[in-house]
C-alpha positions as a printed NumPy array, in Angstrom:
array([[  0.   ,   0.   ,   0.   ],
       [  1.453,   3.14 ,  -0.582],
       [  2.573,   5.315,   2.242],
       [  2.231,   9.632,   2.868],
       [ -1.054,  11.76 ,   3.016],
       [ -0.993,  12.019,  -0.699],
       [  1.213,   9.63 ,  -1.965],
       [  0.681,   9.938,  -5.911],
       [  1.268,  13.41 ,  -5.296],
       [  4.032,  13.836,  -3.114],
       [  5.573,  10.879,  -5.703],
       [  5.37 ,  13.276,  -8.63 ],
       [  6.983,  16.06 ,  -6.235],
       [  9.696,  13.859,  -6.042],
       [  9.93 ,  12.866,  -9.111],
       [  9.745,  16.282, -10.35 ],
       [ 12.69 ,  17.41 ,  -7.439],
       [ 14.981,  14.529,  -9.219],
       [ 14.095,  15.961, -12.786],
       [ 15.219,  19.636, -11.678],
       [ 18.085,  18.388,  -9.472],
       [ 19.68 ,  16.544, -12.566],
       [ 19.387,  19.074, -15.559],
       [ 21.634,  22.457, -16.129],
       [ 18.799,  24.249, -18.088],
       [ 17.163,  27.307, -16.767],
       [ 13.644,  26.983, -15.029],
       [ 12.183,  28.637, -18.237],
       [ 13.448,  26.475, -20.759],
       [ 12.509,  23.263, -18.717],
       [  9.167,  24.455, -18.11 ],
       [  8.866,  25.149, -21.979],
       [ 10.038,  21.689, -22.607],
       [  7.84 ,  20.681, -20.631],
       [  5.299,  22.347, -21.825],
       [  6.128,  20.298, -25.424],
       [  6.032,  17.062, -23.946],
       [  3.07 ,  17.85 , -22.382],
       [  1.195,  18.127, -25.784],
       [  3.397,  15.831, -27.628],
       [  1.389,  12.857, -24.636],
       [ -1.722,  14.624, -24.898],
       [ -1.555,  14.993, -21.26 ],
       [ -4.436,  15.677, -18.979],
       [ -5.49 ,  19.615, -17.607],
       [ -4.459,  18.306, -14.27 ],
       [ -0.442,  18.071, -16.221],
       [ -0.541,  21.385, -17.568],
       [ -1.922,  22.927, -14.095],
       [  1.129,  21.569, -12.01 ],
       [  2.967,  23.359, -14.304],
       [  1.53 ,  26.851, -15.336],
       [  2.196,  28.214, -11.891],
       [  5.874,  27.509, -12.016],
       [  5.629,  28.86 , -15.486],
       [  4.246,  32.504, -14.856],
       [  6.565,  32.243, -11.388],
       [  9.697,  31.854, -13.985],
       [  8.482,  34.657, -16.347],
       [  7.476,  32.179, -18.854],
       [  4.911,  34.172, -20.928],
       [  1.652,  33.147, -23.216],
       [  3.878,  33.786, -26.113],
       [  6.601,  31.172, -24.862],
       [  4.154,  28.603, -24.831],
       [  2.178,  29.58 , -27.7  ],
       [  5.673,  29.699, -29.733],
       [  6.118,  26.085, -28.448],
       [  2.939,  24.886, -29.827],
       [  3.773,  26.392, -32.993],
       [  7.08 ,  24.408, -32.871],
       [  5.925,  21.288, -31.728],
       [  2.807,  21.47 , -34.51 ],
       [  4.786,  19.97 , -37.103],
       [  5.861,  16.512, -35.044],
       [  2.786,  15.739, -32.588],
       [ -0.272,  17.479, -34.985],
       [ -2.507,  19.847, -34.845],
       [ -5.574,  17.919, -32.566],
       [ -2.87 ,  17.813, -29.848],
       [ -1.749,  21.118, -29.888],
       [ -5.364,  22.176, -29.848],
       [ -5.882,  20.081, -27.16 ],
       [ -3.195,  21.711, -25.306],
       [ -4.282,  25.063, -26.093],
       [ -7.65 ,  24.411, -24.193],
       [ -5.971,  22.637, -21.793],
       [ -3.242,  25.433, -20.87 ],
       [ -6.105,  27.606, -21.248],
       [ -8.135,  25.756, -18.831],
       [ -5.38 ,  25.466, -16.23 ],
       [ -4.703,  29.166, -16.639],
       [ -8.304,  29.952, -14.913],
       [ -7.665,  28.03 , -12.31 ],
       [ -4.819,  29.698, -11.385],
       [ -6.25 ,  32.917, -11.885],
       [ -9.457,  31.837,  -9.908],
       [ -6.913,  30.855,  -6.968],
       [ -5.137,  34.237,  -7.436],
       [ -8.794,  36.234,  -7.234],
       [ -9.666,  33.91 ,  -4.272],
       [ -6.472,  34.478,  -2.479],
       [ -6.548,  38.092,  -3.436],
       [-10.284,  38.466,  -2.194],
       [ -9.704,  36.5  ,   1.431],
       [ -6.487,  38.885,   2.098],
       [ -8.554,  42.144,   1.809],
       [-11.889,  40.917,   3.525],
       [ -8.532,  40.051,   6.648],
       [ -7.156,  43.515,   6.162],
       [-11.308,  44.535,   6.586],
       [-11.511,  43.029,   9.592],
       [ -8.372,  43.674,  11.328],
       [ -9.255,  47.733,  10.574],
       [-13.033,  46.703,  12.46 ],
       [-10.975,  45.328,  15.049],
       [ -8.537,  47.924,  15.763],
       [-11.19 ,  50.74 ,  15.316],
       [-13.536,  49.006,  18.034],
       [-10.436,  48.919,  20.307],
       [ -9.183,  52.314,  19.887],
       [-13.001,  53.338,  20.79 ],
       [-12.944,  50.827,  23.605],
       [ -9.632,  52.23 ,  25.165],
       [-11.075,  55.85 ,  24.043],
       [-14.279,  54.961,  26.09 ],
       [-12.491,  53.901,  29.159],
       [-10.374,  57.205,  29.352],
       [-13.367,  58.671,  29.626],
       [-14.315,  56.741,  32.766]])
């Protein structure tokens, strides 16, 4: 049986810390090639979305990958680099959803830590007044 809380997961974590460990190229250009291989195995949206966050972390841009696609047309076809289009494209609005959501739950905390502080400045305002 296999061990950990998440043991497919934290397997491809390590497999992916072996893969960066043993290669000289630069974050970019590994995420790009992986971005090939990616559509070259017609992988699932669950593939590209380990990867886009690295990606945009690394500076890779929507015109790096696109100009991969375009490169990679030519050996693994056209259905599978319109596959990964949707795909990447898919991914990409997770990320952004997670982004908004993160984004949203940091300024409703800021919100209430201003509530917070104002009722306690009036509380301490209120008893100097005592």
């Amino acid at each position: 049986m296999a061990t950990g809380s998440a043991p497919v997961l934290e397997a491809l974590a390590d497999i992916n810390a072996v893969s960066l460990a043993r290669t000289e190229l630069d974050a970019t250009t590994l995420l790009l090639v992986r971005f090939a291989a990616l559509a070259a195995v017609d992988a699932p949206p669950a593939s590209y979305l380990m990867h886009v966050g690295p990606a945009l972390e690394s500076g890779v841009t929507v015109d790096d990958v696109q100009d991969v696609l375009v490169a990679v047309a030519p050996i693994v076809g056209a259905p599978r680099v319109l596959s990964a289009a949707t795909k990447i494209t898919e991914a990409l609005g997770v990320v952004v959803a997670v982004l908004e959501a993160e984004a949203d739950a940091e300024v409703e905390a800021e919100a209430e830590a201003e509530v917070e502080a104002e009722a306690e400045a009036d509380a301490a305002a209120a008893g100097s007044d005592s």
